[in-house]
Every structure is written in structure tokens, then in C-alpha cells.
Amino acid sequence: MCGRYTLGRPPKDWCDALEIEGEVPAVAPRFNIAPTQECPIVVRAADGGGRRAGLGRWGWPNPAGPSGAVLINARSETAAVKRSFAAAFREHRCLVPADGFFEWPRRERRSGPRPGPVWFSSAGEGFFVFAGLLRPPENPGEPPGFVILTTTANELLAPLHDRMPVILDPNWIDVWLHPGPLPPEVAAAWVHPWPAEQMTARPVGPRVNRVSEDDPACLDPADPPPDGPRQMELF
């Protein structure tokens, strides 16, 4: 699952890297993006000639859930056929730029404090491009909703969670954005988890637990526990 992520880079950085055409979104760096918030997405231009950046709202209504519930992730293995996502998978695929995402370790015991969050980022200077699906807005002037696709976790994330975002290889971006069925070779490859050796993991403090907090301090390293760096031993 992916329930929080970051995009702390200036818009020009990721727009240049993704060869965005047209206007660059005027958005501030984000360090704690949460569901239902508006954040940058990338789509195929209407004329099919390039990539365009805009804003989307993370999540769309979950018809099977309680009032106000939203879907924020879709399993890559079933998104093409599941009723909630099939149309978007076929015709409305998008990119979700990010420079990291958070995950929370599983509880080892029912009692006691929950282990702190971990921020996963690129091992180099680059950023991630998540595979996303769009849902057109219900009312004029509203942003489209989007969900992030997930796949099985790699060995770096597996101690914390069994799912992680689908991170697109740069060679697959245009294929992913083009509407219609995916070529077999891409469909077979894109659901594999991003290589663990191309990622880093950093335990961070509890600030990110609060959706209202959204500043660089969300990425400050966690204080070591009194009995030593137990959480760090996961990595």
C-alpha cells in the first residue's frame, strides 16, 4: 500500500526530467502528501503529441465503502479487469511524480507504541514515477481523481509491508500514457517491483504521522530508541 508520499523537488526539476510541454504547475514542494489532497500528475496531451502536467486529487469514491471512503491504490495484478478500475486502466492512465514515499512497520506486539515511519527514496539523485489511473471529475472545474498502482514489495520493503507503488522505468512512460491495451512485453514486466538496490530507506520521526505537517522536517531522521537502533536493523 502507498498512503503517503513526497515531492520535495521544485516543479521545474521534475517537469524538465519528464519533458513536460506547456505550463509548469505552480505548486510548492510537498513533504507529506496524503489522500484527498491535490498534487501533480502527468498525462498525455489531448493532441497526443507530448506530456502535460496538471493537478489531480488523490483518491476517488469507494462505492463499496462507508460514506466518505476513498480508493487510493489499485492492485496492478487485477486493475485491468476489476470493475472499479478497468475503464481507467484502459483509457486514462497517468504518471504520479514523487521523490519518496512512507511506510509504517507492522506491529510486533499488540501492546506498546507503533514503530515509526520509514521514508523510501531513490538511491541516486533521481525521483520516482508512479503508475497511476485517472477518473474524470464529476463536476466542471474540479480536478480528476487518481489512484496509485501497487505491486509486490521488494526485499527492502518486505519487512514492513507486502505491497509497494508501481515505479515506472523511463522506457515505459510513453507506452503507459498511450491509451489502449498494453503490449504483452510491457504488461508482463511493469508489475515487477522496483529493484531494492536502487532505493534507500530512512526511519523518520513521528511528525509525518500528522497530515497537517508538511515541511522538510517530516524527513528528519528518527531518534534512536533507548535500547539501540533496533529499527535500523531492518535495513
PDB file of C-alpha atoms in Angstrom:
ATOM      1  CA  MET A   1       0.000   0.000   0.000  1.00  0.00           C
ATOM      2  CA  CYS A   2       1.070   3.584  -0.535  1.00  0.00           C
ATOM      3  CA  GLY A   3      -0.629   6.007   1.836  1.00  0.00           C
ATOM      4  CA  ARG A   4       1.759   8.995   1.958  1.00  0.00           C
ATOM      5  CA  TYR A   5       4.448  10.256  -0.383  1.00  0.00           C
ATOM      6  CA  THR A   6       6.662  13.268  -1.069  1.00  0.00           C
ATOM      7  CA  LEU A   7       7.529  15.578  -3.947  1.00  0.00           C
ATOM      8  CA  GLY A   8      10.005  17.996  -2.468  1.00  0.00           C
ATOM      9  CA  ARG A   9      11.698  18.876  -5.743  1.00  0.00           C
ATOM     10  CA  PRO A  10      10.866  22.207  -7.432  1.00  0.00           C
ATOM     11  CA  PRO A  11       8.337  21.704 -10.249  1.00  0.00           C
ATOM     12  CA  LYS A  12      10.831  22.718 -12.923  1.00  0.00           C
ATOM     13  CA  ASP A  13      13.148  19.856 -11.928  1.00  0.00           C
ATOM     14  CA  TRP A  14      10.673  17.042 -12.494  1.00  0.00           C
ATOM     15  CA  CYS A  15       8.956  18.796 -15.412  1.00  0.00           C
ATOM     16  CA  ASP A  16      12.291  19.101 -17.217  1.00  0.00           C
ATOM     17  CA  ALA A  17      13.191  15.481 -16.452  1.00  0.00           C
ATOM     18  CA  LEU A  18       9.810  14.268 -17.731  1.00  0.00           C
ATOM     19  CA  GLU A  19       9.935  16.572 -20.776  1.00  0.00           C
ATOM     20  CA  ILE A  20       6.691  18.287 -19.893  1.00  0.00           C
ATOM     21  CA  GLU A  21       5.251  20.547 -22.573  1.00  0.00           C
ATOM     22  CA  GLY A  22       3.328  23.698 -21.791  1.00  0.00           C
ATOM     23  CA  GLU A  23       2.772  25.364 -18.456  1.00  0.00           C
ATOM     24  CA  VAL A  24       4.604  24.153 -15.363  1.00  0.00           C
ATOM     25  CA  PRO A  25       2.251  23.808 -12.363  1.00  0.00           C
ATOM     26  CA  ALA A  26       2.782  26.425  -9.671  1.00  0.00           C
ATOM     27  CA  VAL A  27       2.989  24.050  -6.723  1.00  0.00           C
ATOM     28  CA  ALA A  28       5.046  24.188  -3.561  1.00  0.00           C
ATOM     29  CA  PRO A  29       7.390  21.366  -2.536  1.00  0.00           C
ATOM     30  CA  ARG A  30       5.456  18.685  -0.647  1.00  0.00           C
ATOM     31  CA  PHE A  31       6.806  16.518   2.163  1.00  0.00           C
ATOM     32  CA  ASN A  32       3.681  14.710   3.370  1.00  0.00           C
ATOM     33  CA  ILE A  33       1.151  14.202   0.573  1.00  0.00           C
ATOM     34  CA  ALA A  34      -1.956  12.441   1.868  1.00  0.00           C
ATOM     35  CA  PRO A  35      -5.143  11.041   0.293  1.00  0.00           C
ATOM     36  CA  THR A  36      -7.811  13.540  -0.887  1.00  0.00           C
ATOM     37  CA  GLN A  37      -5.186  16.248  -1.368  1.00  0.00           C
ATOM     38  CA  GLU A  38      -4.419  17.854  -4.732  1.00  0.00           C
ATOM     39  CA  CYS A  39      -0.994  17.106  -6.150  1.00  0.00           C
ATOM     40  CA  PRO A  40       0.822  16.972  -9.512  1.00  0.00           C
ATOM     41  CA  ILE A  41       0.088  14.354 -12.150  1.00  0.00           C
ATOM     42  CA  VAL A  42       1.249  13.929 -15.739  1.00  0.00           C
ATOM     43  CA  VAL A  43      -0.994  12.927 -18.627  1.00  0.00           C
ATOM     44  CA  ARG A  44      -0.742  12.550 -22.367  1.00  0.00           C
ATOM     45  CA  ALA A  45      -1.568  15.798 -24.149  1.00  0.00           C
ATOM     46  CA  ALA A  46      -5.006  15.893 -25.767  1.00  0.00           C
ATOM     47  CA  ASP A  47      -3.453  16.029 -29.243  1.00  0.00           C
ATOM     48  CA  GLY A  48      -1.295  13.016 -28.418  1.00  0.00           C
ATOM     49  CA  GLY A  49       1.862  14.978 -29.061  1.00  0.00           C
ATOM     50  CA  GLY A  50       3.531  15.099 -25.674  1.00  0.00           C
ATOM     51  CA  ARG A  51       3.180  15.145 -21.903  1.00  0.00           C
ATOM     52  CA  ARG A  52       1.234  17.684 -19.905  1.00  0.00           C
ATOM     53  CA  ALA A  53       1.383  18.333 -16.166  1.00  0.00           C
ATOM     54  CA  GLY A  54      -1.583  19.304 -14.023  1.00  0.00           C
ATOM     55  CA  LEU A  55      -3.221  18.655 -10.674  1.00  0.00           C
ATOM     56  CA  GLY A  56      -5.240  15.671  -9.547  1.00  0.00           C
ATOM     57  CA  ARG A  57      -6.930  14.728  -6.298  1.00  0.00           C
ATOM     58  CA  TRP A  58      -5.545  11.565  -4.724  1.00  0.00           C
ATOM     59  CA  GLY A  59      -8.361   9.067  -4.407  1.00  0.00           C
ATOM     60  CA  TRP A  60     -11.881   8.621  -5.716  1.00  0.00           C
ATOM     61  CA  PRO A  61     -15.087   7.490  -4.001  1.00  0.00           C
ATOM     62  CA  ASN A  62     -15.285   3.864  -2.931  1.00  0.00           C
ATOM     63  CA  PRO A  63     -18.829   2.691  -3.742  1.00  0.00           C
ATOM     64  CA  ALA A  64     -18.402  -0.362  -1.512  1.00  0.00           C
ATOM     65  CA  GLY A  65     -17.127   1.565   1.496  1.00  0.00           C
ATOM     66  CA  PRO A  66     -18.732   3.805   4.100  1.00  0.00           C
ATOM     67  CA  SER A  67     -19.702   7.368   3.285  1.00  0.00           C
ATOM     68  CA  GLY A  68     -16.650   9.456   2.519  1.00  0.00           C
ATOM     69  CA  ALA A  69     -14.361   6.462   1.939  1.00  0.00           C
ATOM     70  CA  VAL A  70     -11.966   6.738  -0.994  1.00  0.00           C
ATOM     71  CA  LEU A  71      -9.890   4.333  -3.047  1.00  0.00           C
ATOM     72  CA  ILE A  72      -6.249   5.435  -3.165  1.00  0.00           C
ATOM     73  CA  ASN A  73      -4.474   2.328  -4.511  1.00  0.00           C
ATOM     74  CA  ALA A  74      -5.200  -0.327  -7.123  1.00  0.00           C
ATOM     75  CA  ARG A  75      -3.523  -3.719  -7.321  1.00  0.00           C
ATOM     76  CA  SER A  76      -1.596  -3.927 -10.589  1.00  0.00           C
ATOM     77  CA  GLU A  77      -2.384  -7.624 -10.945  1.00  0.00           C
ATOM     78  CA  THR A  78      -6.149  -7.032 -11.159  1.00  0.00           C
ATOM     79  CA  ALA A  79      -6.663  -3.372 -12.121  1.00  0.00           C
ATOM     80  CA  ALA A  80      -7.233  -4.181 -15.796  1.00  0.00           C
ATOM     81  CA  VAL A  81     -10.259  -6.361 -15.016  1.00  0.00           C
ATOM     82  CA  LYS A  82     -11.629  -5.053 -11.722  1.00  0.00           C
ATOM     83  CA  ARG A  83     -14.819  -3.063 -12.192  1.00  0.00           C
ATOM     84  CA  SER A  84     -13.607  -0.100 -10.136  1.00  0.00           C
ATOM     85  CA  PHE A  85     -10.516   0.420 -12.277  1.00  0.00           C
ATOM     86  CA  ALA A  86     -10.904  -1.329 -15.662  1.00  0.00           C
ATOM     87  CA  ALA A  87     -12.082   1.696 -17.655  1.00  0.00           C
ATOM     88  CA  ALA A  88      -9.379   3.948 -16.209  1.00  0.00           C
ATOM     89  CA  PHE A  89      -6.740   1.286 -16.811  1.00  0.00           C
ATOM     90  CA  ARG A  90      -7.773   1.081 -20.442  1.00  0.00           C
ATOM     91  CA  GLU A  91      -8.197   4.758 -21.285  1.00  0.00           C
ATOM     92  CA  HIS A  92      -6.989   7.073 -18.502  1.00  0.00           C
ATOM     93  CA  ARG A  93      -3.510   6.132 -17.336  1.00  0.00           C
ATOM     94  CA  CYS A  94      -1.284   8.800 -15.787  1.00  0.00           C
ATOM     95  CA  LEU A  95       2.048   9.404 -14.074  1.00  0.00           C
ATOM     96  CA  VAL A  96       2.454  10.478 -10.461  1.00  0.00           C
ATOM     97  CA  PRO A  97       5.867  12.113  -9.865  1.00  0.00           C
ATOM     98  CA  ALA A  98       7.383  11.566  -6.413  1.00  0.00           C
ATOM     99  CA  ASP A  99      10.777  11.689  -4.768  1.00  0.00           C
ATOM    100  CA  GLY A 100       9.878   9.272  -1.988  1.00  0.00           C
ATOM    101  CA  PHE A 101       7.107   7.552  -0.060  1.00  0.00           C
ATOM    102  CA  PHE A 102       6.436   6.494   3.508  1.00  0.00           C
ATOM    103  CA  GLU A 103       5.625   3.139   5.006  1.00  0.00           C
ATOM    104  CA  TRP A 104       4.941   2.126   8.580  1.00  0.00           C
ATOM    105  CA  PRO A 105       6.368  -1.107  10.044  1.00  0.00           C
ATOM    106  CA  ARG A 106       3.995  -3.793  11.228  1.00  0.00           C
ATOM    107  CA  ARG A 107       3.377  -4.022  14.947  1.00  0.00           C
ATOM    108  CA  GLU A 108       5.398  -6.815  16.536  1.00  0.00           C
ATOM    109  CA  ARG A 109       3.132  -6.794  19.597  1.00  0.00           C
ATOM    110  CA  ARG A 110      -0.413  -5.620  20.248  1.00  0.00           C
ATOM    111  CA  SER A 111       0.735  -3.546  23.184  1.00  0.00           C
ATOM    112  CA  GLY A 112       3.300  -0.783  23.143  1.00  0.00           C
ATOM    113  CA  PRO A 113       3.943   2.047  20.703  1.00  0.00           C
ATOM    114  CA  ARG A 114       3.695   1.534  16.969  1.00  0.00           C
ATOM    115  CA  PRO A 115       7.088   1.505  15.193  1.00  0.00           C
ATOM    116  CA  GLY A 116       7.929   4.756  13.454  1.00  0.00           C
ATOM    117  CA  PRO A 117       7.556   5.533   9.738  1.00  0.00           C
ATOM    118  CA  VAL A 118      10.233   4.916   7.128  1.00  0.00           C
ATOM    119  CA  TRP A 119      10.866   7.100   4.073  1.00  0.00           C
ATOM    120  CA  PHE A 120      11.899   5.311   0.885  1.00  0.00           C
ATOM    121  CA  SER A 121      13.645   7.309  -1.827  1.00  0.00           C
ATOM    122  CA  SER A 122      15.864   6.865  -4.866  1.00  0.00           C
ATOM    123  CA  ALA A 123      19.407   5.694  -4.206  1.00  0.00           C
ATOM    124  CA  GLY A 124      20.651   8.293  -6.701  1.00  0.00           C
ATOM    125  CA  GLU A 125      19.695  11.867  -7.399  1.00  0.00           C
ATOM    126  CA  GLY A 126      16.609  10.918  -9.375  1.00  0.00           C
ATOM    127  CA  PHE A 127      12.982  10.592  -8.424  1.00  0.00           C
ATOM    128  CA  PHE A 128      10.203   8.056  -8.872  1.00  0.00           C
ATOM    129  CA  VAL A 129       7.411   7.973 -11.427  1.00  0.00           C
ATOM    130  CA  PHE A 130       4.451   6.034 -10.030  1.00  0.00           C
ATOM    131  CA  ALA A 131       1.929   4.413 -12.358  1.00  0.00           C
ATOM    132  CA  GLY A 132      -1.473   5.986 -11.800  1.00  0.00           C
ATOM    133  CA  LEU A 133      -5.050   5.780 -13.051  1.00  0.00           C
ATOM    134  CA  LEU A 134      -7.323   8.777 -13.578  1.00  0.00           C
ATOM    135  CA  ARG A 135     -11.030   9.253 -13.081  1.00  0.00           C
ATOM    136  CA  PRO A 136     -12.575  12.276 -14.849  1.00  0.00           C
ATOM    137  CA  PRO A 137     -14.075  14.882 -12.492  1.00  0.00           C
ATOM    138  CA  GLU A 138     -17.776  14.691 -11.719  1.00  0.00           C
ATOM    139  CA  ASN A 139     -18.233  18.476 -11.829  1.00  0.00           C
ATOM    140  CA  PRO A 140     -16.687  21.142 -14.095  1.00  0.00           C
ATOM    141  CA  GLY A 141     -13.709  22.875 -12.563  1.00  0.00           C
ATOM    142  CA  GLU A 142     -12.840  20.010 -10.232  1.00  0.00           C
ATOM    143  CA  PRO A 143      -9.560  18.115 -10.613  1.00  0.00           C
ATOM    144  CA  PRO A 144      -9.650  14.491 -11.751  1.00  0.00           C
ATOM    145  CA  GLY A 145      -9.210  11.806  -9.117  1.00  0.00           C
ATOM    146  CA  PHE A 146      -6.317   9.383  -9.288  1.00  0.00           C
ATOM    147  CA  VAL A 147      -5.140   6.174  -7.662  1.00  0.00           C
ATOM    148  CA  ILE A 148      -1.613   4.759  -7.448  1.00  0.00           C
ATOM    149  CA  LEU A 149      -0.995   1.220  -8.618  1.00  0.00           C
ATOM    150  CA  THR A 150       0.807  -1.195  -6.320  1.00  0.00           C
ATOM    151  CA  THR A 151       2.757  -4.396  -6.766  1.00  0.00           C
ATOM    152  CA  THR A 152       4.517  -6.900  -4.521  1.00  0.00           C
ATOM    153  CA  ALA A 153       7.143  -5.375  -2.249  1.00  0.00           C
ATOM    154  CA  ASN A 154      10.829  -5.774  -2.980  1.00  0.00           C
ATOM    155  CA  GLU A 155      13.201  -7.129  -0.362  1.00  0.00           C
ATOM    156  CA  LEU A 156      13.821  -3.664   1.102  1.00  0.00           C
ATOM    157  CA  LEU A 157      10.142  -3.041   1.834  1.00  0.00           C
ATOM    158  CA  ALA A 158       9.061  -6.605   2.568  1.00  0.00           C
ATOM    159  CA  PRO A 159       9.887  -6.436   6.320  1.00  0.00           C
ATOM    160  CA  LEU A 160       7.407  -3.540   6.605  1.00  0.00           C
ATOM    161  CA  HIS A 161       4.652  -4.259   4.088  1.00  0.00           C
ATOM    162  CA  ASP A 162       3.807  -6.716   1.315  1.00  0.00           C
ATOM    163  CA  ARG A 163       2.938  -4.002  -1.257  1.00  0.00           C
ATOM    164  CA  MET A 164       4.698  -1.007  -2.798  1.00  0.00           C
ATOM    165  CA  PRO A 165       3.934   1.512  -5.562  1.00  0.00           C
ATOM    166  CA  VAL A 166       4.489   0.517  -9.182  1.00  0.00           C
ATOM    167  CA  ILE A 167       7.507   2.603 -10.236  1.00  0.00           C
ATOM    168  CA  LEU A 168       7.821   3.035 -13.984  1.00  0.00           C
ATOM    169  CA  ASP A 169      11.044   2.599 -15.893  1.00  0.00           C
ATOM    170  CA  PRO A 170      11.651   5.693 -18.081  1.00  0.00           C
ATOM    171  CA  ASN A 171      11.441   3.482 -21.176  1.00  0.00           C
ATOM    172  CA  TRP A 172       7.843   2.560 -20.301  1.00  0.00           C
ATOM    173  CA  ILE A 173       6.452   6.044 -19.694  1.00  0.00           C
ATOM    174  CA  ASP A 174       5.142   6.800 -23.181  1.00  0.00           C
ATOM    175  CA  VAL A 175       3.752   3.287 -23.536  1.00  0.00           C
ATOM    176  CA  TRP A 176       1.957   3.649 -20.212  1.00  0.00           C
ATOM    177  CA  LEU A 177       0.459   7.011 -21.161  1.00  0.00           C
ATOM    178  CA  HIS A 178      -0.800   5.798 -24.534  1.00  0.00           C
ATOM    179  CA  PRO A 179      -4.439   4.666 -24.172  1.00  0.00           C
ATOM    180  CA  GLY A 180      -5.452   1.138 -25.051  1.00  0.00           C
ATOM    181  CA  PRO A 181      -4.097  -2.336 -24.219  1.00  0.00           C
ATOM    182  CA  LEU A 182      -0.518  -2.582 -23.011  1.00  0.00           C
ATOM    183  CA  PRO A 183       1.907  -4.518 -25.239  1.00  0.00           C
ATOM    184  CA  PRO A 184       2.444  -8.037 -23.811  1.00  0.00           C
ATOM    185  CA  GLU A 185       6.116  -7.444 -23.035  1.00  0.00           C
ATOM    186  CA  VAL A 186       5.266  -4.326 -21.026  1.00  0.00           C
ATOM    187  CA  ALA A 187       2.269  -5.879 -19.297  1.00  0.00           C
ATOM    188  CA  ALA A 188       4.489  -8.752 -18.140  1.00  0.00           C
ATOM    189  CA  ALA A 189       7.312  -6.539 -16.909  1.00  0.00           C
ATOM    190  CA  TRP A 190       5.832  -3.400 -15.402  1.00  0.00           C
ATOM    191  CA  VAL A 191       4.250  -5.106 -12.395  1.00  0.00           C
ATOM    192  CA  HIS A 192       7.621  -6.264 -11.065  1.00  0.00           C
ATOM    193  CA  PRO A 193       8.840  -4.330  -8.019  1.00  0.00           C
ATOM    194  CA  TRP A 194      11.445  -1.625  -8.437  1.00  0.00           C
ATOM    195  CA  PRO A 195      14.934  -3.008  -7.638  1.00  0.00           C
ATOM    196  CA  ALA A 196      15.801  -2.686  -3.964  1.00  0.00           C
ATOM    197  CA  GLU A 197      19.386  -1.695  -4.764  1.00  0.00           C
ATOM    198  CA  GLN A 198      18.060   1.453  -6.460  1.00  0.00           C
ATOM    199  CA  MET A 199      16.318   2.620  -3.291  1.00  0.00           C
ATOM    200  CA  THR A 200      17.274   3.815   0.163  1.00  0.00           C
ATOM    201  CA  ALA A 201      15.341   3.603   3.438  1.00  0.00           C
ATOM    202  CA  ARG A 202      15.457   6.154   6.245  1.00  0.00           C
ATOM    203  CA  PRO A 203      13.486   5.875   9.501  1.00  0.00           C
ATOM    204  CA  VAL A 204      11.984   9.288  10.211  1.00  0.00           C
ATOM    205  CA  GLY A 205      10.335  10.909  13.182  1.00  0.00           C
ATOM    206  CA  PRO A 206       6.627  10.900  14.099  1.00  0.00           C
ATOM    207  CA  ARG A 207       5.956  14.327  12.563  1.00  0.00           C
ATOM    208  CA  VAL A 208       4.747  12.738   9.322  1.00  0.00           C
ATOM    209  CA  ASN A 209       2.007  10.905  11.241  1.00  0.00           C
ATOM    210  CA  ARG A 210       0.081  14.187  11.301  1.00  0.00           C
ATOM    211  CA  VAL A 211      -1.433  15.125   7.947  1.00  0.00           C
ATOM    212  CA  SER A 212      -1.293  18.805   8.923  1.00  0.00           C
ATOM    213  CA  GLU A 213       2.516  18.688   8.939  1.00  0.00           C
ATOM    214  CA  ASP A 214       4.056  19.240   5.509  1.00  0.00           C
ATOM    215  CA  ASP A 215       7.579  20.629   5.625  1.00  0.00           C
ATOM    216  CA  PRO A 216      11.181  19.356   5.310  1.00  0.00           C
ATOM    217  CA  ALA A 217      11.201  18.378   8.995  1.00  0.00           C
ATOM    218  CA  CYS A 218       8.957  15.432   8.050  1.00  0.00           C
ATOM    219  CA  LEU A 219      12.105  13.833   6.633  1.00  0.00           C
ATOM    220  CA  ASP A 220      14.300  14.378   9.687  1.00  0.00           C
ATOM    221  CA  PRO A 221      15.907  11.099  10.819  1.00  0.00           C
ATOM    222  CA  ALA A 222      14.234   9.344  13.711  1.00  0.00           C
ATOM    223  CA  ASP A 223      15.814   9.480  17.143  1.00  0.00           C
ATOM    224  CA  PRO A 224      17.376   6.110  18.037  1.00  0.00           C
ATOM    225  CA  PRO A 225      15.405   4.143  20.644  1.00  0.00           C
ATOM    226  CA  PRO A 226      16.824   3.972  24.186  1.00  0.00           C
ATOM    227  CA  ASP A 227      17.964   0.360  23.748  1.00  0.00           C
ATOM    228  CA  GLY A 228      19.773   0.981  20.462  1.00  0.00           C
ATOM    229  CA  PRO A 229      18.977   1.250  16.753  1.00  0.00           C
ATOM    230  CA  ARG A 230      16.612  -1.719  16.575  1.00  0.00           C
ATOM    231  CA  GLN A 231      14.508  -0.343  13.716  1.00  0.00           C
ATOM    232  CA  MET A 232      17.565   0.318  11.591  1.00  0.00           C
ATOM    233  CA  GLU A 233      18.394  -3.379  11.719  1.00  0.00           C
ATOM    234  CA  LEU A 234      15.508  -3.978   9.306  1.00  0.00           C
ATOM    235  CA  PHE A 235      17.614  -2.469   6.568  1.00  0.00           C
TER     236      PHE A 235
END
